[in-house]
Amino acid sequence: MGRKKLYIETYGCQMNVSDTEVIFAIMARHGYDRTDDISAADIILANTCSIRDNAEQRIHGRIEQFAKEKKQRPGVIVGIVGCMAERLKEALLDSGKVDIVAGPDSYRNLPNLVEAVRPGHPQIDVMLSHEETYADISPVRTDKNGVSAFVSIMRGCNNVCSYCVVPYTRGAERSRDSRTIVREVCELHAAGYKEVTLLGQNVDSYLYKSEETGTVDFADLLAMVADVSPELRIRFSTSHPKDISDKLIETMASRSNICRCIHLPVQSGSDRMLEKMRRRYSREWYLGRVAKIRKEMPDCAITTDIIAGFCSETEQDHKDTLSIMEEVRYDYAYMFQYSERPGTLAARNYPDDVPPEVKTRRLNEIIELQNRLGLESNKRDVGKTFTVLVEGPSKRSADELCGRASNNKMCVFPDKEHKAGDYVDVEVLSCTSATLICKLV
Ligand code: 5AD
Ligand code: SF4
């Protein structure tokens, strides 16, 4: 029997992208090759996200599309995996359109689930684990150009922010064996990769202990990974303001191949909201962390996540968010309206009482402010020289290359000589709100 074809659509965060690569690796051992062509697939999986209601609504729409595919080719197996599978469990089977439901800790069991599917007998595994980290699995890389790869260093989350569904969909926090992480990074380096991004829901609470390794915290791990090669760039995400340590910031500052960008989600600038969100830091504490980062690394970009219109948010709370944005001068931000998630502490305890039109207006004010802050941040870089890791041709022109500076800003520059994976030095000539326009130096 020939090998079969697996198609996966990935939604949500970078962790899901990384999980998709793990699923491809597990399924490859059982005779399934990756395809990007849904009409050629024997199995169609959606690796899903539950973070906001609109993320789930999109997937429901896709399930309808998959059902059409199934009508034309009745043997096709359709599976929903990831966070939405974990959250909705059996309810996903009610439509009769889904053959497999598998949560984030069940991927080793996918080949068995596939094997067991029969018409009218869907399969489900949504057990969460306290140990699973897929540490021994070498992911099948799905990046386009062999330059930049994700490496998952931990799974789950113990924070229980009141708005957030992740602890319920991804379970308890657990850290992966540091030796397998360093080994994976060495393999990537040997395969020609130039950049790795270490992934976890809260990387600052990474902690691995064994007799052989001793106690390894995130700063230790970052140093070990950065020391694999000075030619390899290291990024990481996501940091938590309550946990980001002086040791970590100093470790970053001591190694120039650890990229100068920290994603530090603030969520709100109001102490009353932060308390209600159960973030366990204050505005003052957050600004103190920013000051420490700026002191050690004046050139470090700081990016963030912001939620507009959380439960009982007042006009003053909203103004506090706008003012902390001005104070920090974020280089980039992901901005959202609060979306109530069933089962979370907030859904159980606080009414979702900010009217939709007020949420939208506040979000628009936040986006407008960030557009200005982002442009100002880019303008401050005009005249500077950066080392850029080339990703490939720019979107606009075949005579231009694009790539990111250490601070994660996208640079474009005329160049016909270099290729993806090269490091080049550029000078910033001008900018838009999204891009630095550069020339080679
Ligand atoms: N509603 C809106 N945004 C949310 N986020 C997490 N949960 C919710 C929610 N219920 C945002 C946070 C988080 C990012 C990944 O998504 O800003 O940092
Ligand atoms: Fe979405 Fe969060 Fe799950 Fe990532 S961890 S897929 S952002 S719900």
XYZ file of C-alpha atoms and ligand atoms in Angstrom:
467
model
C 0.000 0.000 0.000
C 1.285 3.475 -0.911
C 1.681 6.342 1.487
C -1.292 8.558 2.196
C -1.677 12.314 2.308
C -2.312 14.572 5.290
C -3.460 18.178 5.021
C -3.440 20.463 8.099
C -4.845 23.972 8.403
C -3.364 25.830 11.364
C -5.115 28.603 13.306
C -4.099 30.637 16.354
C -0.691 31.109 17.888
C 2.874 30.066 17.047
C 2.486 27.180 19.488
C -0.144 25.756 17.169
C 2.215 26.130 14.198
C 4.780 24.178 16.206
C 2.210 21.528 17.175
C 1.243 21.077 13.533
C 4.897 20.235 12.827
C 4.781 17.637 15.617
C 1.601 16.113 14.164
C 3.227 15.821 10.718
C 6.177 14.025 12.340
C 3.966 11.577 14.243
C 1.821 10.844 11.220
C 4.856 10.440 8.931
C 5.907 7.423 10.999
C 2.532 5.899 10.197
C 2.609 6.404 6.446
C 1.207 9.899 6.010
C 3.010 12.566 3.971
C 2.262 16.252 4.129
C 0.252 17.872 1.358
C -0.750 21.510 0.815
C -3.530 20.441 -1.535
C -6.762 19.790 0.322
C -8.314 18.030 -2.682
C -5.495 15.459 -2.642
C -5.747 14.741 1.091
C -6.832 11.457 2.696
C -7.030 13.241 6.054
C -7.983 16.877 6.624
C -7.150 18.321 10.048
C -7.823 21.784 11.452
C -5.493 22.687 14.306
C -7.728 25.135 16.095
C -7.792 28.124 18.451
C -10.324 29.085 21.123
C -8.843 32.331 22.359
C -11.741 34.504 21.157
C -15.197 33.683 19.885
C -14.439 34.897 16.352
C -11.555 32.378 16.118
C -14.016 29.563 16.822
C -16.667 30.936 14.449
C -14.161 30.771 11.606
C -13.505 27.097 12.317
C -17.228 26.290 12.340
C -17.342 27.811 8.857
C -14.415 25.637 7.772
C -16.117 22.470 9.087
C -18.956 23.187 6.636
C -16.414 23.469 3.803
C -14.723 20.214 4.835
C -18.136 18.512 4.770
C -18.469 19.479 1.094
C -15.042 17.958 0.410
C -16.203 14.782 2.163
C -19.361 14.579 0.068
C -17.271 14.518 -3.089
C -14.745 12.036 -1.700
C -16.534 9.939 0.951
C -13.379 8.197 2.241
C -11.838 11.447 3.493
C -11.325 11.738 7.260
C -11.945 15.142 8.867
C -10.451 15.944 12.266
C -10.555 18.887 14.644
C -7.478 19.085 16.864
C -6.011 21.655 19.248
C -7.636 24.110 21.616
C -11.173 24.069 20.240
C -11.182 20.262 20.267
C -10.188 20.378 23.923
C -12.783 23.012 24.823
C -15.819 21.640 22.965
C -15.023 17.914 23.175
C -17.990 15.664 22.191
C -20.073 18.680 21.154
C -17.931 18.872 18.020
C -19.229 15.452 17.004
C -22.904 16.484 17.183
C -22.906 17.915 13.667
C -21.927 14.495 12.285
C -19.361 16.254 10.097
C -16.242 15.461 12.107
C -14.532 12.051 12.388
C -11.798 12.870 14.900
C -11.527 15.202 17.894
C -8.070 15.343 19.515
C -6.775 17.754 22.162
C -3.253 19.240 22.342
C -1.859 16.383 24.461
C -3.340 13.551 22.344
C -1.277 13.798 19.182
C 0.694 10.595 19.772
C -2.651 8.828 19.686
C -3.755 10.327 16.345
C -2.604 7.331 14.240
C -4.739 5.018 16.418
C -7.734 7.337 16.182
C -7.389 7.447 12.395
C -7.124 3.660 12.295
C -10.283 3.237 14.384
C -12.561 5.652 12.485
C -15.532 3.975 10.763
C -18.575 5.624 9.157
C -20.814 6.672 12.061
C -18.049 5.916 14.601
C -16.043 9.069 15.206
C -13.069 8.945 17.586
C -12.224 11.334 20.394
C -9.253 11.800 22.736
C -9.148 14.971 24.814
C -7.143 13.729 27.785
C -4.770 16.361 29.097
C -1.394 15.305 30.476
C 0.955 16.522 33.173
C 4.014 15.151 31.367
C 3.587 15.299 27.604
C 6.057 17.689 25.927
C 6.679 15.725 22.691
C 10.327 16.111 23.696
C 11.615 13.205 21.598
C 9.797 14.136 18.391
C 11.694 15.909 15.610
C 9.098 18.198 14.051
C 8.598 18.216 10.275
C 9.424 21.854 9.504
C 6.732 23.727 7.608
C 8.460 27.105 7.253
C 8.933 28.275 3.681
C 12.625 29.038 3.330
C 14.606 26.970 5.849
C 15.779 30.075 7.735
C 13.616 30.378 10.820
C 12.144 27.636 13.025
C 9.999 27.332 16.154
C 11.135 25.220 19.092
C 8.577 24.462 21.770
C 10.176 24.538 25.243
C 7.138 24.037 27.451
C 3.413 23.382 27.266
C 0.347 24.509 29.160
C -0.118 27.409 31.519
C -0.592 27.781 35.295
C -1.459 31.452 35.405
C -5.246 31.393 35.138
C -5.710 34.973 33.981
C -9.435 35.456 34.489
C -10.297 36.122 30.811
C -8.221 33.308 29.334
C -9.268 29.897 28.079
C -5.721 28.551 27.585
C -5.251 26.819 30.969
C -8.412 24.824 30.174
C -7.434 23.949 26.605
C -3.725 23.337 27.103
C -3.662 22.135 30.682
C -1.031 22.495 33.364
C 2.394 23.937 32.729
C 5.289 21.540 32.128
C 8.809 22.183 30.868
C 10.618 20.120 28.271
C 13.974 18.453 29.011
C 16.611 21.118 28.323
C 18.906 18.537 26.698
C 16.338 17.741 23.998
C 15.838 21.470 23.368
C 19.567 22.118 22.906
C 19.847 19.026 20.720
C 16.989 20.204 18.512
C 18.589 23.649 18.178
C 21.945 22.067 17.233
C 20.179 19.993 14.563
C 18.479 23.095 13.179
C 21.794 24.922 13.064
C 23.431 21.981 11.271
C 20.547 21.955 8.769
C 21.287 25.586 7.900
C 18.660 27.375 10.002
C 19.686 30.866 11.132
C 16.969 31.745 13.630
C 15.057 29.838 16.290
C 12.114 31.084 18.322
C 11.681 29.388 21.697
C 7.981 29.004 22.426
C 5.952 28.714 25.587
C 2.797 30.241 27.035
C 4.956 31.782 29.765
C 8.635 31.204 28.980
C 9.830 32.987 32.137
C 8.521 30.178 34.295
C 10.447 27.519 32.349
C 12.111 25.218 34.892
C 13.680 21.845 34.241
C 15.401 19.724 36.870
C 17.235 16.447 36.578
C 20.298 14.864 38.154
C 22.274 15.312 34.984
C 21.266 18.886 34.120
C 20.753 20.312 37.616
C 18.175 23.105 37.756
C 17.779 24.956 34.462
C 15.692 28.151 34.437
C 14.765 30.174 31.363
C 17.800 32.454 31.552
C 20.076 29.367 31.752
C 18.293 27.766 28.819
C 18.507 30.937 26.750
C 22.250 31.146 27.371
C 22.737 27.480 26.422
C 20.774 27.895 23.206
C 22.503 31.189 22.305
C 25.893 29.535 22.822
C 25.140 26.882 20.177
C 26.482 29.341 17.574
C 26.978 33.109 17.273
C 25.579 32.712 13.735
C 22.227 31.599 15.121
C 19.687 34.194 16.196
C 17.462 33.457 19.158
C 13.979 34.827 19.765
C 11.429 33.787 22.358
C 7.776 34.268 23.230
C 5.809 34.903 25.419
C 7.153 36.651 28.521
C 5.006 37.421 31.539
C 5.590 40.796 33.223
C 5.301 39.268 36.691
C 7.998 36.659 35.968
C 10.549 38.299 33.656
C 13.686 38.321 35.795
C 16.725 40.588 36.024
C 18.811 37.499 35.292
C 16.952 36.948 32.041
C 17.289 40.575 30.938
C 20.997 40.549 31.801
C 21.514 37.242 29.949
C 19.917 38.779 26.860
C 22.104 41.861 27.150
C 25.238 39.708 27.414
C 24.687 37.946 24.078
C 24.198 39.861 20.866
C 22.634 36.907 19.039
C 19.628 37.007 21.391
C 17.342 39.328 19.461
C 16.488 42.723 20.868
C 12.755 42.272 21.103
C 10.607 41.353 24.070
C 6.924 40.598 23.775
C 5.535 41.702 27.129
C 1.729 41.601 27.137
C 0.346 44.377 29.353
C -3.390 43.734 28.668
C -4.443 46.938 30.488
C -2.891 50.047 32.023
C -5.391 50.175 34.886
C -4.493 48.590 38.214
C -8.157 47.859 38.863
C -8.440 45.949 35.568
C -5.108 44.155 36.082
C -6.348 42.950 39.464
C -9.629 41.760 37.963
C -7.776 40.084 35.091
C -5.688 38.279 37.742
C -2.479 39.356 36.060
C -0.686 39.636 39.419
C 1.344 42.753 38.628
C 0.605 46.448 38.900
C 1.108 49.230 36.402
C 4.069 50.396 38.485
C 5.662 46.931 38.483
C 5.205 46.676 34.721
C 6.838 50.058 34.124
C 9.682 48.968 36.417
C 10.324 45.926 34.197
C 10.288 48.157 31.121
C 12.802 50.498 32.789
C 15.114 47.571 33.560
C 14.934 46.357 29.941
C 15.652 49.858 28.630
C 18.555 50.292 31.052
C 20.270 47.045 29.996
C 19.306 47.223 26.301
C 18.369 50.728 25.117
C 17.886 49.329 21.592
C 15.431 46.598 22.649
C 11.978 46.687 21.054
C 9.037 46.082 23.361
C 5.782 44.739 21.960
C 2.533 43.927 23.705
C -1.018 42.553 23.763
C -3.929 44.750 24.846
C -7.549 43.886 25.628
C -10.186 46.618 25.238
C -13.464 46.530 27.148
C -12.846 43.926 29.829
C -15.613 43.496 32.439
C -16.620 46.783 34.127
C -13.888 48.765 32.339
C -14.580 52.498 32.778
C -13.535 55.435 30.641
C -10.794 56.128 33.201
C -9.505 52.515 33.006
C -9.397 52.883 29.236
C -7.481 56.170 29.532
C -4.985 54.387 31.788
C -4.384 51.897 28.955
C -3.812 54.704 26.460
C -1.428 56.435 28.855
C 0.675 53.340 29.577
C 0.981 52.835 25.813
C 2.326 56.394 25.509
C 4.675 55.851 28.435
C 6.151 52.600 27.132
C 6.061 53.700 23.455
C 5.374 50.201 22.182
C 7.044 49.267 18.927
C 4.211 46.931 18.009
C 0.993 45.676 19.592
C -1.688 43.034 19.107
C -4.989 44.600 20.122
C -8.290 42.875 20.850
C -11.801 43.426 22.138
C -12.620 41.357 25.172
C -14.448 38.170 24.189
C -16.047 36.217 27.020
C -14.915 32.583 27.078
C -17.236 30.086 28.762
C -15.843 28.481 31.892
C -13.183 31.094 32.631
C -13.054 32.895 35.995
C -14.295 36.103 34.363
C -17.222 34.365 32.660
C -18.229 32.822 35.980
C -17.740 35.899 38.147
C -18.103 39.131 36.171
C -20.761 40.283 33.732
C -19.487 41.093 30.228
C -20.983 44.550 30.654
C -19.112 46.921 28.347
C -21.487 47.481 25.386
C -20.137 46.228 22.022
C -20.095 49.709 20.495
C -18.045 51.012 23.438
C -15.573 48.121 23.105
C -15.224 48.865 19.403
C -14.707 52.582 19.959
C -12.083 51.977 22.663
C -10.292 49.399 20.533
C -10.224 51.857 17.636
C -8.687 54.514 19.881
C -6.054 52.006 20.994
C -5.287 50.995 17.397
C -5.077 54.629 16.292
C -2.653 55.450 19.090
C -0.527 52.386 18.329
C -0.371 53.358 14.637
C 1.169 56.644 15.701
C 3.517 55.026 18.251
C 4.644 52.423 15.691
C 5.403 55.092 13.107
C 7.289 57.184 15.685
C 9.271 54.103 16.705
C 10.209 53.452 13.075
C 11.169 57.119 12.580
C 13.579 56.860 15.511
C 15.395 54.109 13.562
C 15.962 56.236 10.446
C 19.713 56.781 10.021
C 20.630 53.690 12.063
C 22.475 50.653 10.724
C 21.095 47.155 11.328
C 22.174 43.610 10.580
C 19.294 41.947 8.776
C 18.651 38.234 8.331
C 17.400 37.933 4.738
C 14.065 36.122 4.379
C 13.713 36.435 0.594
C 12.348 38.800 -2.090
C 10.183 41.644 -0.818
C 6.457 41.576 -1.502
C 6.633 44.625 -3.748
C 9.549 43.993 -6.080
C 11.793 41.196 -7.340
C 14.754 43.603 -7.172
C 14.300 44.024 -3.421
C 14.993 41.710 -0.523
C 13.343 41.771 2.868
C 14.356 40.531 6.286
C 14.168 41.424 9.939
C 16.495 43.426 12.107
C 17.286 42.155 15.598
C 14.430 44.329 16.918
C 12.074 42.330 14.673
C 11.295 45.221 12.336
C 10.852 44.357 8.669
C 13.505 45.953 6.451
C 13.377 46.165 2.627
C 16.321 47.103 0.435
C 17.395 46.848 -3.224
C 19.745 43.850 -3.540
C 20.239 41.182 -6.211
C 23.200 39.389 -4.692
C 22.096 37.974 -1.388
C 19.620 35.219 -0.644
C 17.441 33.880 2.158
C 19.570 33.038 5.195
C 22.322 35.620 4.539
C 23.143 38.328 7.047
C 23.500 41.806 5.529
C 24.106 45.249 7.004
C 21.676 47.960 5.979
C 21.157 51.630 6.720
C 17.625 52.890 7.311
C 16.755 55.699 4.865
C 13.069 56.185 5.608
C 10.065 54.280 6.882
C 6.361 53.582 6.752
C 4.354 52.476 9.787
C 5.069 48.831 8.855
C 8.505 48.801 7.216
C 11.986 50.290 7.331
C 13.156 51.334 3.849
C 16.906 50.666 3.708
C 20.026 50.436 1.534
C 22.948 48.040 1.767
C 26.069 49.381 3.471
N -10.690 38.139 24.857
C -9.871 38.946 24.143
N -8.550 38.783 24.052
C -8.001 37.742 24.724
N -6.730 37.328 24.840
C -6.712 36.231 25.614
N -7.956 35.916 26.025
C -8.778 36.854 25.489
C -10.177 37.087 25.529
N -10.996 36.297 26.251
C -5.592 38.022 24.231
C -4.591 38.459 25.276
C -3.463 37.488 25.091
C -3.532 37.228 23.608
C -2.848 35.987 23.159
O -4.919 37.152 23.351
O -4.174 39.779 24.982
O -2.217 38.006 25.484
Fe -5.394 29.903 20.504
Fe -4.369 30.187 22.922
Fe -4.764 27.761 21.983
Fe -2.810 29.287 20.965
S -2.967 28.475 23.060
S -4.276 28.099 19.818
S -3.783 31.336 21.087
S -6.332 29.281 22.457
